[in-house]
Short mmCIF file of C-alpha atoms and ligand atoms in Angstrom, two decimals:
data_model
loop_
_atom_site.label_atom_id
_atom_site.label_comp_id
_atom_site.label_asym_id
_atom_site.label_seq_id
_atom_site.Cartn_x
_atom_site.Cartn_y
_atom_site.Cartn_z
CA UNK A 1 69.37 138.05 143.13
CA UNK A 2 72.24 135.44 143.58
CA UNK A 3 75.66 137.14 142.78
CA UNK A 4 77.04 137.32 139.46
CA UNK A 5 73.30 137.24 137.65
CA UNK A 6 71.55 140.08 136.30
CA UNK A 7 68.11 141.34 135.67
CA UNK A 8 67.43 141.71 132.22
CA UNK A 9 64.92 143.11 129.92
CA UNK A 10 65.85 143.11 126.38
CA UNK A 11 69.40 142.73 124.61
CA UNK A 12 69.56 144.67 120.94
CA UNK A 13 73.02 142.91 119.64
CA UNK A 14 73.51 146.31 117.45
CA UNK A 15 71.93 149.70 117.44
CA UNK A 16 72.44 152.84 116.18
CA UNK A 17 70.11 154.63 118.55
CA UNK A 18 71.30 154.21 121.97
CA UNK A 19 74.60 156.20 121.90
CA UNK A 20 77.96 156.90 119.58
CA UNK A 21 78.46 154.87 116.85
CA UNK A 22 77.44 150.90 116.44
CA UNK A 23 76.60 150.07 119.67
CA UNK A 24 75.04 146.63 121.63
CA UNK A 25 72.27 148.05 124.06
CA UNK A 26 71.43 146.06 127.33
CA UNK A 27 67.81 146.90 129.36
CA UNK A 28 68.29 146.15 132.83
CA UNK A 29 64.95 144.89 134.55
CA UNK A 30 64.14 147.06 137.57
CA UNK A 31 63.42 150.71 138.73
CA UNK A 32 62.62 152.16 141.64
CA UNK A 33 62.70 155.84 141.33
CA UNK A 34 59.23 155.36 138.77
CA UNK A 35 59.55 159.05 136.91
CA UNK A 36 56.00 160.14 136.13
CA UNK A 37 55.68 159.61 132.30
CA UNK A 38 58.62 156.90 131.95
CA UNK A 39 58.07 154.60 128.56
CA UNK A 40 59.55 151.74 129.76
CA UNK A 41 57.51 151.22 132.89
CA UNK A 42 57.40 147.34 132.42
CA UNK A 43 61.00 147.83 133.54
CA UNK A 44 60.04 148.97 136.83
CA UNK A 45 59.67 145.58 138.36
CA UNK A 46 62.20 143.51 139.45
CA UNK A 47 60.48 140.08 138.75
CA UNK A 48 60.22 140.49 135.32
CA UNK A 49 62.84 140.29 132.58
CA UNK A 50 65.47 137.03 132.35
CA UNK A 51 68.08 136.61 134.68
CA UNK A 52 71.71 136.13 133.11
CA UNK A 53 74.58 135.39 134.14
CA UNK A 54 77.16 137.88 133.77
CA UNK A 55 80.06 136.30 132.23
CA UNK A 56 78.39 134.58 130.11
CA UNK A 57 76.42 137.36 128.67
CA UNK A 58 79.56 139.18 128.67
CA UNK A 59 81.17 137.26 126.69
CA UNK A 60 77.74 136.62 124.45
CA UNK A 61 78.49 140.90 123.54
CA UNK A 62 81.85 140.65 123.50
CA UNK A 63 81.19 138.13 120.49
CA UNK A 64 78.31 139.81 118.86
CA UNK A 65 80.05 143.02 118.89
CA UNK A 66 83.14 141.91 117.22
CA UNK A 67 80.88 140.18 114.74
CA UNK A 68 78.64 143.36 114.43
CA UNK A 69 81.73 146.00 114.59
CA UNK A 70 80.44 147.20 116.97
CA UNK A 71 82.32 150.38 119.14
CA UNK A 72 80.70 149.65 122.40
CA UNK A 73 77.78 148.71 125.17
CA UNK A 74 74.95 151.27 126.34
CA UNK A 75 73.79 149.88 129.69
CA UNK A 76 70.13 151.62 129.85
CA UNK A 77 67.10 150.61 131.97
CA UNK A 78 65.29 149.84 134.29
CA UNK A 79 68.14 151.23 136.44
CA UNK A 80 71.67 149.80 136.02
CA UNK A 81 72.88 151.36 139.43
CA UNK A 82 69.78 149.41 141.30
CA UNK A 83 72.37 146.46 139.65
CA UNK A 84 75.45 147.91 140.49
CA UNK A 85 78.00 144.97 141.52
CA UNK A 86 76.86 142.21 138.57
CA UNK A 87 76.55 145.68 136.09
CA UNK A 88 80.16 146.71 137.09
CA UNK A 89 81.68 143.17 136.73
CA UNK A 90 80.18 143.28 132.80
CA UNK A 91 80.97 146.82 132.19
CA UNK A 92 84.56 145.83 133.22
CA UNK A 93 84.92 143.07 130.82
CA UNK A 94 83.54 144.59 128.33
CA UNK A 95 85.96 147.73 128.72
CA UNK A 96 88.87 145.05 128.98
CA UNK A 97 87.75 143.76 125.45
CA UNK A 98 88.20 147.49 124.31
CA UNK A 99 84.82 148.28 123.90
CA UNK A 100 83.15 151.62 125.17
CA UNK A 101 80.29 151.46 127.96
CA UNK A 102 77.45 154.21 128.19
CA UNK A 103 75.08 153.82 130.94
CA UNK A 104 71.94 155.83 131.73
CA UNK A 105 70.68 156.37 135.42
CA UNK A 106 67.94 158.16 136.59
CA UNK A 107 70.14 159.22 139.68
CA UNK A 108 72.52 162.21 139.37
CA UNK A 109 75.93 161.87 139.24
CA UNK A 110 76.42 163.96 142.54
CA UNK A 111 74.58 161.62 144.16
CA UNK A 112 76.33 158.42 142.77
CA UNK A 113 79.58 159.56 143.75
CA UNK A 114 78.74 159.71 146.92
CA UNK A 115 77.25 156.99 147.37
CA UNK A 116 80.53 155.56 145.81
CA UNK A 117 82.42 156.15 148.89
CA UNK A 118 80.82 153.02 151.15
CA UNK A 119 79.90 151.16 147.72
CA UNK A 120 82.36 149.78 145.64
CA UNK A 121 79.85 148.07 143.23
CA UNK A 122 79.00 151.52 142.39
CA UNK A 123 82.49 152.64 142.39
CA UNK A 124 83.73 150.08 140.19
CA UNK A 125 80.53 150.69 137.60
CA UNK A 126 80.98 154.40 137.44
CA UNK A 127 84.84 153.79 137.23
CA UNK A 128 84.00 150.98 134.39
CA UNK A 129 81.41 153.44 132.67
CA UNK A 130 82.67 155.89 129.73
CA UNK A 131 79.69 158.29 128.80
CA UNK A 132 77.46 158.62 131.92
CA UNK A 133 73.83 160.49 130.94
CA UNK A 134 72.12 160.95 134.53
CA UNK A 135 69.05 161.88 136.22
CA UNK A 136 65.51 161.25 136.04
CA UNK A 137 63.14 162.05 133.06
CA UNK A 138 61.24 165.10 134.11
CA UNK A 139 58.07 165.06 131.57
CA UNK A 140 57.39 168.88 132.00
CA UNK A 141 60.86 169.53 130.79
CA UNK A 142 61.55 167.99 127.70
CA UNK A 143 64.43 168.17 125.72
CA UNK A 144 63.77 167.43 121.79
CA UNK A 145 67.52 169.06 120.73
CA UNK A 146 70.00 166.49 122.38
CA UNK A 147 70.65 162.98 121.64
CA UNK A 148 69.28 160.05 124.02
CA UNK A 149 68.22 162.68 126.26
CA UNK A 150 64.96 162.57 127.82
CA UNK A 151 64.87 165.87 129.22
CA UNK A 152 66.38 168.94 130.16
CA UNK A 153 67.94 168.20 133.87
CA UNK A 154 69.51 165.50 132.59
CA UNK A 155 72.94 165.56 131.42
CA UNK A 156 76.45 163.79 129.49
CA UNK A 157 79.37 163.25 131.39
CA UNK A 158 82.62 161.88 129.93
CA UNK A 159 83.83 160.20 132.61
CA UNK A 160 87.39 158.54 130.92
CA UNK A 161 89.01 159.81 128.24
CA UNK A 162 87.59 157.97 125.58
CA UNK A 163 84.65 160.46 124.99
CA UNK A 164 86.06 163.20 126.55
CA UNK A 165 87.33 165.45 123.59
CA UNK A 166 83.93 164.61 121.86
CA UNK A 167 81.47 165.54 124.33
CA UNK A 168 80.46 168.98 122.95
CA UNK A 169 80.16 166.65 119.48
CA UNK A 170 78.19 164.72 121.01
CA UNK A 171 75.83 166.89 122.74
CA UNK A 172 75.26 168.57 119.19
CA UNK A 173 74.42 165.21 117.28
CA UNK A 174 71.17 165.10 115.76
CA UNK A 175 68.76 162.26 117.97
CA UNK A 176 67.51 159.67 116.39
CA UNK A 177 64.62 157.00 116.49
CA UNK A 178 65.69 153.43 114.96
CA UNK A 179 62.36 151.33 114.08
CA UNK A 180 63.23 147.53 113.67
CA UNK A 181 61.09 145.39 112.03
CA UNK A 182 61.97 141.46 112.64
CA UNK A 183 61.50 138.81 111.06
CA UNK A 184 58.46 137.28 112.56
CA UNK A 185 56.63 141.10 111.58
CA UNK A 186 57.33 142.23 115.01
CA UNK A 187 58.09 146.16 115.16
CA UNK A 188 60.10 147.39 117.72
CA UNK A 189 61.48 150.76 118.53
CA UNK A 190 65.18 152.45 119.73
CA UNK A 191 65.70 155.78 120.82
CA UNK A 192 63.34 158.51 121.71
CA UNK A 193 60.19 160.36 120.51
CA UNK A 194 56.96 161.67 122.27
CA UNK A 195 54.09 159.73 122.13
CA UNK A 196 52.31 161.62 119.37
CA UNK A 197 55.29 161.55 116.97
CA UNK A 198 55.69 157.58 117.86
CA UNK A 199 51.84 157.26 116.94
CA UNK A 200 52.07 159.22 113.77
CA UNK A 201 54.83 157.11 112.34
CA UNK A 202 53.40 153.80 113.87
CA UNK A 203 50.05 154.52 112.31
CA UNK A 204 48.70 151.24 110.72
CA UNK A 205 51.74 149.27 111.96
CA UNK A 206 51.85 146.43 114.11
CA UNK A 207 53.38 147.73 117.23
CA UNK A 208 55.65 146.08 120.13
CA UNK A 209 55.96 147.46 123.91
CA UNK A 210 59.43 148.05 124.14
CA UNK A 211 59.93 151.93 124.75
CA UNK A 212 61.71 154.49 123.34
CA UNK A 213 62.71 156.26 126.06
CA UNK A 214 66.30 155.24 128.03
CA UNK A 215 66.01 156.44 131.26
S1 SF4 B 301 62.81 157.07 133.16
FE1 SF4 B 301 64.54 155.72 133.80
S2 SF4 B 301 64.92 156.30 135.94
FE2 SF4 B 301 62.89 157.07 135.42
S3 SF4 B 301 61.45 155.44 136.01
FE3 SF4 B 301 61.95 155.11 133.86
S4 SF4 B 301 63.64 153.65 133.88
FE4 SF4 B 301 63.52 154.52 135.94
#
């Protein structure tokens, strides 16, 4: 991938799903650590998706968010830390534009900060991230009390200040499961539910592939 373009999957200018407050959420195209019961496994590719470049779609959410009042960017995947140095360069402007970034890896934090030391692409995009939730999605461990959490091992780290005093809030918010219908009749879904819930509310609707689940 030449430098400065990203891999992405689907941009949702405004959400309500995908973390605190009114937020624009970015899919990333391309994962390699393929957890067993994953819902966005058409992520999992790198070939797929639409390349960007990054200022430009910067400065495409910096726009739609102060149109949308929006409060900040959830980076979600796919796996934004497979995309580290064009990822960090958004999250950056972004931040700079006084928005808040969220981002959602299936690697632990542990493990990213160590990697951190010899990286500075993923230096710079944990340093330019806000509200971290890490680790993989365990499907024999899920977790149906926090928000935009997939399962148990996985966790919410405030990693500036901006979230920091809110983080036992946060933990506590009720989740919740956006459905979008468009225009053109399309439904699509943010957030998270099991399958069987997702069915039962689908039933007898037209229904779109992108998943609910973030990580
Ligand atoms: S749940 Fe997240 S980390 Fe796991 S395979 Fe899917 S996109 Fe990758």
């Amino acid at each position: 991938m030449p430098e400065g373009v990203v891999g992405v999957a689907r941009l949702v200018p405004v959400t309500q799903a995908e973390g605190p407050g009114r937020r624009t959420a970015l899919w990333v195209q391309g994962c390699s650590i393929r957890c067993p019961g994953c819902f966005n496994p058409q992520m999992w590719t790198r070939r797929g998706g639409v390349k960007r470049n990054v200022d430009e779609l910067a400065s495409e959410i910096i726009a739609g968010a102060t149109a949308g009042d929006v409060e900040g960017v959830t980076i979600l995947g796919g796996e934004p830390f497979e995309q580290a140095a064009p990822l960090a360069r958004l999250a950056a402007l972004v931040q700079a534009a006084g928005l808040s970034v969220m981002t959602f890896t299936g690697y632990e934090l542990p493990v990213l900060r160590t990697w951190a030391v010899g990286r500075s692409d993923i230096a710079t995009l944990l340093r330019s991230t806000d509200l971290l939730a890490d680790g993989p999605f365990l499907q024999d461990r899920l977790d149906v009390s926090r928000p935009w959490i997939g399962s148990t091992n996985q966790g919410l780290h405030a990693l500036t200040k901006r979230y920091a005093d809110r983080l036992s809030a946060l933990n506590q918010e009720a989740d919740r499961l956006e459905i979008r219908v468009n225009r053109d009749g399309l439904v699509a879904v943010n957030g998270w539910a099991d399958t069987e819930t997702l069915d039962r509310l689908l039933a007898g609707v037209g229904r779109r592939g992108d998943g609910p689940r973030r990580s």
